[in-house]
Structure formats: structure tokens, C-alpha cells
mmCIF file of C-alpha atoms in Angstrom:
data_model
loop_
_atom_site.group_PDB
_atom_site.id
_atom_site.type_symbol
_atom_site.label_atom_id
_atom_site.label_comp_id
_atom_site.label_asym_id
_atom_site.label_seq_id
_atom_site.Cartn_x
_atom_site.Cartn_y
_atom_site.Cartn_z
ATOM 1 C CA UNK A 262 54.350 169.304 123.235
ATOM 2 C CA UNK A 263 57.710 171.119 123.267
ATOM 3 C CA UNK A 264 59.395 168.060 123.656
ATOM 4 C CA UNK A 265 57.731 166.437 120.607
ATOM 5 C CA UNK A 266 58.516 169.499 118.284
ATOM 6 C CA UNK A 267 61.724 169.439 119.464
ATOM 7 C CA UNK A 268 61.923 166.074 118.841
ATOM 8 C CA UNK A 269 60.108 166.214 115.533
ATOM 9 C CA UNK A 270 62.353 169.286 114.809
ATOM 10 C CA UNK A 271 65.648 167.063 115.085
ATOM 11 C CA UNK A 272 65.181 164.316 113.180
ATOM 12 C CA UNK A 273 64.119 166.536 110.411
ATOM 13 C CA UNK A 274 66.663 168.592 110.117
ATOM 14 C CA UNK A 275 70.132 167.424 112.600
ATOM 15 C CA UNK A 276 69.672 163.573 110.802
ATOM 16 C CA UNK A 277 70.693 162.646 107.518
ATOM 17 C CA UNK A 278 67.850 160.236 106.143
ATOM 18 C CA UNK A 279 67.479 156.771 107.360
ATOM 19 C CA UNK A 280 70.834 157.570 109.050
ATOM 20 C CA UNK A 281 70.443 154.917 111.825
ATOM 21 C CA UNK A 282 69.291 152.457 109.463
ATOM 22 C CA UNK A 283 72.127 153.198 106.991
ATOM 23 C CA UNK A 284 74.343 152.297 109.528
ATOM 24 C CA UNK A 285 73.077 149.327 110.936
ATOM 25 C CA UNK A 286 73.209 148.089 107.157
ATOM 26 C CA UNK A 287 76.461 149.202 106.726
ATOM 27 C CA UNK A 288 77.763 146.768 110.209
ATOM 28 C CA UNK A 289 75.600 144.568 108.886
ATOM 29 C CA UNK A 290 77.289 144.018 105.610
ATOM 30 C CA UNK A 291 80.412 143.866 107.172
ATOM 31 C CA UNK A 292 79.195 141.345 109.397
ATOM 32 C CA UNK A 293 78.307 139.512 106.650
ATOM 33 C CA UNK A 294 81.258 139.717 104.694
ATOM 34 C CA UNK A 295 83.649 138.499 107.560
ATOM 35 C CA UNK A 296 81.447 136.009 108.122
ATOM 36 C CA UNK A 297 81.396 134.808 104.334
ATOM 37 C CA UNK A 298 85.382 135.369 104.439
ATOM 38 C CA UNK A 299 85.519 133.286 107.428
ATOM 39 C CA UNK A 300 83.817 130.506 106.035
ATOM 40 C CA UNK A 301 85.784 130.576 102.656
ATOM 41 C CA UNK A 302 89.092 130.328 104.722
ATOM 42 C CA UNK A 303 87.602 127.823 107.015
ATOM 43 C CA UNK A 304 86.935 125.678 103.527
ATOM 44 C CA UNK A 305 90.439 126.608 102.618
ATOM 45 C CA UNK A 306 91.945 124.812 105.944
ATOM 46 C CA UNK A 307 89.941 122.225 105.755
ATOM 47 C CA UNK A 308 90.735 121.176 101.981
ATOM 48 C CA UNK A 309 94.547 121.444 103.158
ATOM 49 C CA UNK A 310 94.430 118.904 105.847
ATOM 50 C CA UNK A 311 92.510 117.038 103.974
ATOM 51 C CA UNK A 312 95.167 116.714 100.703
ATOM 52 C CA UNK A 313 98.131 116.891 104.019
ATOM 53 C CA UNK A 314 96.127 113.705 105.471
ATOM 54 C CA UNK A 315 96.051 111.500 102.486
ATOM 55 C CA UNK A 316 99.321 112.738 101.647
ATOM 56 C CA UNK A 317 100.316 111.435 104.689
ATOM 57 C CA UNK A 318 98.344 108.028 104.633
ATOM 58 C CA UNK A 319 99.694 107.164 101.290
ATOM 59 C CA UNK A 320 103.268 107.937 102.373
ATOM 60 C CA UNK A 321 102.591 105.528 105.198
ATOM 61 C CA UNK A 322 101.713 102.872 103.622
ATOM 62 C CA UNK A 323 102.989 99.297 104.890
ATOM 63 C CA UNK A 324 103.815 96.427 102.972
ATOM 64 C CA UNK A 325 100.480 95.105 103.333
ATOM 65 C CA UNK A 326 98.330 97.323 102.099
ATOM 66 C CA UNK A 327 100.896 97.616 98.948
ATOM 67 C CA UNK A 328 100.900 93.762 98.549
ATOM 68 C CA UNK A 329 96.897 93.822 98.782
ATOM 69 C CA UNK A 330 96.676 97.148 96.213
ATOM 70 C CA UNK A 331 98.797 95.579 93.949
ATOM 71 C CA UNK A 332 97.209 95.446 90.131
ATOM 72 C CA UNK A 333 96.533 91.919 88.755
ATOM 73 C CA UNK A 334 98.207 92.904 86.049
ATOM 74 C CA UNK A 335 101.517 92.212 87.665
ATOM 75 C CA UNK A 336 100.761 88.778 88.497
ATOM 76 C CA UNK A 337 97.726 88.256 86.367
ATOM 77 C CA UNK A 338 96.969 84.578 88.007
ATOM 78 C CA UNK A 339 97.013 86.238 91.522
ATOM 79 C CA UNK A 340 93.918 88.552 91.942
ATOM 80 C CA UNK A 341 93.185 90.772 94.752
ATOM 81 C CA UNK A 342 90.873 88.599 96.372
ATOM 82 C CA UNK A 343 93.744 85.803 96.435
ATOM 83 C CA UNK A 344 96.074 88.095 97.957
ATOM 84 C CA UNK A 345 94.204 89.353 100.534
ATOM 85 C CA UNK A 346 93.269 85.476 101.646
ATOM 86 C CA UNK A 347 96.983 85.119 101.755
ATOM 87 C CA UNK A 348 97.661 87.882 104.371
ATOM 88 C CA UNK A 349 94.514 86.411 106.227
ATOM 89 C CA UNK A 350 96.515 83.690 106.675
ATOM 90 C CA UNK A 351 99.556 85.314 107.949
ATOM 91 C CA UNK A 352 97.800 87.281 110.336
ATOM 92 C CA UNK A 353 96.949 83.774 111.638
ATOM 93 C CA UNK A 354 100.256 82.406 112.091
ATOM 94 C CA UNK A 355 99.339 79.456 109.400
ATOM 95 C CA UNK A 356 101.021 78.470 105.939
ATOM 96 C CA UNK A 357 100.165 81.866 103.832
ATOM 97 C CA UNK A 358 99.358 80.179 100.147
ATOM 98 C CA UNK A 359 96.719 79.913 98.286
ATOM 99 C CA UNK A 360 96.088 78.016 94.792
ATOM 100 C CA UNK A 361 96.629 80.119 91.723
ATOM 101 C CA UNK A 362 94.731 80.499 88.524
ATOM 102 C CA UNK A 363 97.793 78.747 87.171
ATOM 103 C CA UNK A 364 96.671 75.464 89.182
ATOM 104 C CA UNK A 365 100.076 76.539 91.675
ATOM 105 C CA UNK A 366 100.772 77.127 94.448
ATOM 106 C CA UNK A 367 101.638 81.045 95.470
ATOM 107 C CA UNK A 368 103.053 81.103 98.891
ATOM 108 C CA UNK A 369 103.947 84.664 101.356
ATOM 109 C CA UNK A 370 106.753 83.520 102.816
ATOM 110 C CA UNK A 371 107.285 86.905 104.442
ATOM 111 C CA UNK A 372 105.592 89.863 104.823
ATOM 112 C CA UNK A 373 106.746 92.979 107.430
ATOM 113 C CA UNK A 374 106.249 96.621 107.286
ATOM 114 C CA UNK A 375 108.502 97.444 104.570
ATOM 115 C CA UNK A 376 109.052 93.825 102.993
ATOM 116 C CA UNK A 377 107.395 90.823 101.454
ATOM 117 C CA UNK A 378 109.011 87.517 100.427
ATOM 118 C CA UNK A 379 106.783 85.541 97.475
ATOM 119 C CA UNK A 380 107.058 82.334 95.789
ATOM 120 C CA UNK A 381 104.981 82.781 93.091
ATOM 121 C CA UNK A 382 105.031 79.249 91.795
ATOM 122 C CA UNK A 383 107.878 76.536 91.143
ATOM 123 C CA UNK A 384 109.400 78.940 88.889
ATOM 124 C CA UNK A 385 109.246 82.158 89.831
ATOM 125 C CA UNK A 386 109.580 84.437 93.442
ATOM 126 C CA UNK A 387 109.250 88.014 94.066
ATOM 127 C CA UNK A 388 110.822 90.041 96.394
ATOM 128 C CA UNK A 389 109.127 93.416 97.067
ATOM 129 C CA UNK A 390 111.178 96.221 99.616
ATOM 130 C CA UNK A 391 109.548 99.552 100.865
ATOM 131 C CA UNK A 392 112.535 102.211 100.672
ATOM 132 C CA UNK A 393 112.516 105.400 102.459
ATOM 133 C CA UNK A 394 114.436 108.414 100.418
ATOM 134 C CA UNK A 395 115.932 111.304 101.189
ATOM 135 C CA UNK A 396 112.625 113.010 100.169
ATOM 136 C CA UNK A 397 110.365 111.629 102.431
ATOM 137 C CA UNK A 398 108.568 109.699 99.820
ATOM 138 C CA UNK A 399 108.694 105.808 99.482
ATOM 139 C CA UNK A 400 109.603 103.657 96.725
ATOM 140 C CA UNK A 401 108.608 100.062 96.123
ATOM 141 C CA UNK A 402 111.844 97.598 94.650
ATOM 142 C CA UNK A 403 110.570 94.894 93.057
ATOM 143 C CA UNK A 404 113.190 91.663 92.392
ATOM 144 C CA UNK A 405 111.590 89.251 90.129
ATOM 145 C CA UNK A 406 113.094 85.817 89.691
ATOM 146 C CA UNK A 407 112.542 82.953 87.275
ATOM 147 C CA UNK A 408 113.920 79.861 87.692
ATOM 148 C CA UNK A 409 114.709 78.374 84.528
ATOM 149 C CA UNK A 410 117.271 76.329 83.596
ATOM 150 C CA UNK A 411 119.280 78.981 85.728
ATOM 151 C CA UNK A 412 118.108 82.054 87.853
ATOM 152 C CA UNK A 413 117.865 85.264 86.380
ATOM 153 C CA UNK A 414 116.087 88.278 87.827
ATOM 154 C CA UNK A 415 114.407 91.371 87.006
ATOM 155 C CA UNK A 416 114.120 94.467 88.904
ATOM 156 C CA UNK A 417 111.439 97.115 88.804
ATOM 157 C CA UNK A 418 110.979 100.557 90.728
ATOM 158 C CA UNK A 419 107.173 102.071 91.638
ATOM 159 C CA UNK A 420 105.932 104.737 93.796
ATOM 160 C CA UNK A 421 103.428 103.751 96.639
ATOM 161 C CA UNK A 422 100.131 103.966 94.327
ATOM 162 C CA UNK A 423 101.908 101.716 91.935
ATOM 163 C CA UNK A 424 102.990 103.742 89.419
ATOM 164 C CA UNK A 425 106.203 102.513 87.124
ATOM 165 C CA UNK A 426 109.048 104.893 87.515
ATOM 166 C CA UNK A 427 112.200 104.617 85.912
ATOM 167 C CA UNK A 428 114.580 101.903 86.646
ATOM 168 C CA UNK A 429 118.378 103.824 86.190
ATOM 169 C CA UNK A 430 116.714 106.550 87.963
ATOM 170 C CA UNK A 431 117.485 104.350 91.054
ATOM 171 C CA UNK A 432 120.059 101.925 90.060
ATOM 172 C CA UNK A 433 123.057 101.394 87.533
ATOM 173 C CA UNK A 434 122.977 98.757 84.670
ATOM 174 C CA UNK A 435 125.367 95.699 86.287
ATOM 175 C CA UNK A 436 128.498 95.009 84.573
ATOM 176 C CA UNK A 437 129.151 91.330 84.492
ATOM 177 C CA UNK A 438 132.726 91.875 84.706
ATOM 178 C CA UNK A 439 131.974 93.230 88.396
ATOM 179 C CA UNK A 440 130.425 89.873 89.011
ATOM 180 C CA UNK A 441 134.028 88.140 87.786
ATOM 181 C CA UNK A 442 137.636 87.794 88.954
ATOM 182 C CA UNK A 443 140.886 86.461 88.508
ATOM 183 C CA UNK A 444 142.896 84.038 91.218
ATOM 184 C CA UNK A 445 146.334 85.653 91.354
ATOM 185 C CA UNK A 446 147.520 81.829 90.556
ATOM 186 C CA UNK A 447 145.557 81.325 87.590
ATOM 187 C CA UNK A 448 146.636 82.259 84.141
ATOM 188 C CA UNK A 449 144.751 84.856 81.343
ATOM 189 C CA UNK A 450 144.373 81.854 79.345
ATOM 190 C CA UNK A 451 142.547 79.543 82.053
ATOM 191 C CA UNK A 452 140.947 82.636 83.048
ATOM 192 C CA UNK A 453 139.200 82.907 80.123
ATOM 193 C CA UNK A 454 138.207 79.817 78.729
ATOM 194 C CA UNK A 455 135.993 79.645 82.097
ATOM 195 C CA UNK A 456 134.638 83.123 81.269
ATOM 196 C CA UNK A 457 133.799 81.740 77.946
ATOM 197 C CA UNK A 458 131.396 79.059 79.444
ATOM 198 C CA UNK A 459 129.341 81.719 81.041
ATOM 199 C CA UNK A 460 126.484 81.667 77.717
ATOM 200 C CA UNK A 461 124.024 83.287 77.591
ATOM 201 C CA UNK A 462 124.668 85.620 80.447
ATOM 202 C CA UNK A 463 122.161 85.404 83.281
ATOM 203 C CA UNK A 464 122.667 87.458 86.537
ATOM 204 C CA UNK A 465 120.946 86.748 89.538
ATOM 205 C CA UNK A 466 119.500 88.940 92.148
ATOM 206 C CA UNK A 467 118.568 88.761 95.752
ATOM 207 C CA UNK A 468 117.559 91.823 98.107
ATOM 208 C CA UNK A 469 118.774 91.605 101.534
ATOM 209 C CA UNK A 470 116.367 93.307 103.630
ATOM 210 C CA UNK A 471 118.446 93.586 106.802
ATOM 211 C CA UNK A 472 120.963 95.257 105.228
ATOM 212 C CA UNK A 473 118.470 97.138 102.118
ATOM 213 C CA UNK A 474 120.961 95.610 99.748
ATOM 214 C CA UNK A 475 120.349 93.570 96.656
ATOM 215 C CA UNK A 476 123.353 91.294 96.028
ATOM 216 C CA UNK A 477 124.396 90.212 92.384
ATOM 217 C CA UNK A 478 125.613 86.967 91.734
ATOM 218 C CA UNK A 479 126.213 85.433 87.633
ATOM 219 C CA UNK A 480 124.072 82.543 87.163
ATOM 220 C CA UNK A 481 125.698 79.631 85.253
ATOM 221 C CA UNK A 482 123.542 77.637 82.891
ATOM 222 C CA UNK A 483 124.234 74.897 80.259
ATOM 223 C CA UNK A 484 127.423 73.770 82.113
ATOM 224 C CA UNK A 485 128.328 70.245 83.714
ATOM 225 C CA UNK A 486 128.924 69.979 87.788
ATOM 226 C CA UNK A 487 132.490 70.104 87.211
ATOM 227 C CA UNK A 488 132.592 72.787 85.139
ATOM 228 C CA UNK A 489 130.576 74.581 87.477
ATOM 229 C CA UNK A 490 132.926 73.815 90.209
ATOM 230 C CA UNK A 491 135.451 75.541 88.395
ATOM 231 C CA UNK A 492 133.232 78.589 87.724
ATOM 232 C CA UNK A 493 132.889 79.044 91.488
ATOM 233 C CA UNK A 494 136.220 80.072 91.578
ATOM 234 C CA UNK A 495 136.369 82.915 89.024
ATOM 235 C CA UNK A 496 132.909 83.923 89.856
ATOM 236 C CA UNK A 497 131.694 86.656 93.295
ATOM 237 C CA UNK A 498 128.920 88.335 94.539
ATOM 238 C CA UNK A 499 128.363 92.094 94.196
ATOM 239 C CA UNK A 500 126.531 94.022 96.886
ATOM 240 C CA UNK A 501 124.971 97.452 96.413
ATOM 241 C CA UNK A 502 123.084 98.963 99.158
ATOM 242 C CA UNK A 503 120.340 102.291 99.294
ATOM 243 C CA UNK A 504 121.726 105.612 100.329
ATOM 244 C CA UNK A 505 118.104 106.999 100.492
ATOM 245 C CA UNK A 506 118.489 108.208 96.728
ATOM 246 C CA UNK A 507 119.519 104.918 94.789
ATOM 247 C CA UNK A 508 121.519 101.619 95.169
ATOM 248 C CA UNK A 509 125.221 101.972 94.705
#
């Protein structure tokens, strides 16, 4: 009986109240809000490696898949389902072409990791060219040529989800006096009555994927074979090649 008083005695008077169970609340609740803390940071992570992984994905994209993702819009007789046939075919080492909605022929002539040669019908090819910059990011060169009476050629710049981006952001207008020159043994006056023949003005361009060039060359329609012949001499090819920033 002693004990019990004594007992009785201490918890009455030596403990706060619900002192024991204060406490285990009190670890409790910090418990609690380490775990909660823990799980918000362990969301954090895992949202970063997420956005880090596609980042990564997209900036690794091959040729392929940017050739497949294309939009129809670009080539609106050349759907996705069209394209993708035509890489089937590569993969199997057979002729990679496939009838248009034009009635044509489209042919992949070549396709790597970072480049794809097209003939999109009997008057028209596309050159595409995956370029590494400085940045880390890739950007997709497109050379468009249509073969007309002569060849003349567009180029384009996108980023790897296909996204236009500016053209002189990555390459200078081309002066067609670049694309000309003068024999030391020919006169000013011979000189330019062949410049003169060069109308309408059509350049030509071709990107050299072993070298991630694109040459320039003048085009020369609405002249006779002899004339022509006598272009070749005033006439020469311009190269400019990627730095990892632009073509110069």
C-alpha cells in the first residue's frame, strides 16, 4: 500500500498532465512531418528525372524518328503512315519508296543517324541533316530542291520537335556574286555579257553530309548548250560548313 500511494502520490503531483502522452504526440508529429517532407522531396526528384529524361530522349533523337515525326504538312502527299513503310523498307535492305498521294513515286535514298536523302518525286528532293551545336541541342537543316526548268533550292532550320526557327539565325543570305568570277584572260566586257544571261537568278544547293557543308552553285536556266558552256567558266561553287553555331 505504500508503494501505491507513493505511486499515486507522484503522478499527481511530480507529472505535468498527460505528460507521457504529450510527448509521444509531440515525436509523433515530427515523425509525421519528416515523413510528409520526405515524400514531397521524393516527388520533387522524381519529377526532375523525369523532365532530365525526356529532355534527354528528345535531344537524342535520330534521323529516323525525325523523318517518321515529321508533320504532313511539310510534304502533304507523304503521310506518316507512308513514311514509316518507307523506313520499313530500309531496315530491310530493299528499294525504300512508296507511291504518293501525288500518283509518284517518293523514294529514301538515304537515311543514317543524323541524315536522310529524299526524292520526293521527279521534281523535287529533300535533304534533311541533324546538327549538333555548341549548346548541346540539335537542329534539323532542311535543303529543298525543285527541279524545274533549272534547280533551285530552299533551306529551312527546325528544332528536334519540329518547330520553325529562324533561317539567318543559322545562315547568311548568299550573294550571287560569291557564286561568280572572272578568268584573269577574259575581259569586263565578255565578263559581263555572260553574267547578263544568268535570268532569273536561281541558286542551287546541296548539303554534304561528310563534310556538314552545304555547297552553292548558280543554276543556269533559259540558255542554249553553248551558252552554257561558256557559263561554266565564269561560274564556281561556294562551300560553307557548321561551326556548331551556324554555316559560314
Amino acid at each position: 500500500m505504500p508503494i501505491i500511494a507513493f505511486l499515486s502520490f507522484f503522478q499527481a503531483n511530480m507529472l505535468p498532465k498527460s505528460c507521457l502522452f504529450s510527448n509521444f504526440a509531440h515525436l509523433y508529429d515530427q515523425e509525421a512531418a519528416a515523413s510528409s517532407m520526405l515524400k514531397q522531396m521524393r516527388h520533387f526528384i522524381i519529377c526532375i528525372l523525369a523532365v532530365m529524361t525526356a529532355a534527354n530522349v528528345e535531344a537524342q533523337k535520330t534521323m529516323r524518328q525525325l523523318w517518321v515525326d515529321m508533320p504532313d504538312t511539310i510534304v502533304p502527299y507523304l503521310n506518316n503512315t507512308k513514311r514509316t513503310e518507307m523506313v520499313d523498307f530500309y531496315d530491310m535492305g530493299v528499294r525504300a519508296e512508296t507511291t504518293n498521294r501525288l500518283a509518284s513515286v517518293t523514294v529514301l535514298d538515304t537515311l543514317s543517324s543524323n541524315f536522310a536523302g529524299i526524292t520526293l518525286n521527279e521534281a523535287a528532293s529533300m535533304q534533311l541533316a541533324l546538327l549538333l551545336s555548341d549548346s548541346g541541342d540539335s537542329i534539323l537543316c532542311m535543303v529543298r530542291t525543285f527541279k524545274g526548268e533549272a534547280p533551285e533550292s530552299s533551306i529551312s532550320f527546325y528544332d528536334t520537335k519540329w518547330q520553325p526557327q529562324e533561317t539567318s539565325n543559322f545562315i547568311d543570305c548568299i550573294n550571287t556574286k560569291q557564286l561568280m568570277e572572272k578568268p584573269d584572260t577574259m575581259d569586263v566586257d565578255a565578263y559581263d555579257r555572260l553574267t547578263a544571261l544568268i535570268d532569273p537568278v536561281m541558286v542551287e544547293a546541296v548539303f554534304l553530309p561528310e563534310e556538314n557543308a552545304i555547297a552553292f552553285q548558280l543554276s543556269t536556266p533559259l540558255v542554249t548548250r553553248e551558252e552554257r558552256q561558256r557559263l561554266e567558266t565564269i561560274l564556281k561553287q561556294r562551300k560553307v560548313k557548321w561551326n556548331g553555331k551556324r554555316f559560314n
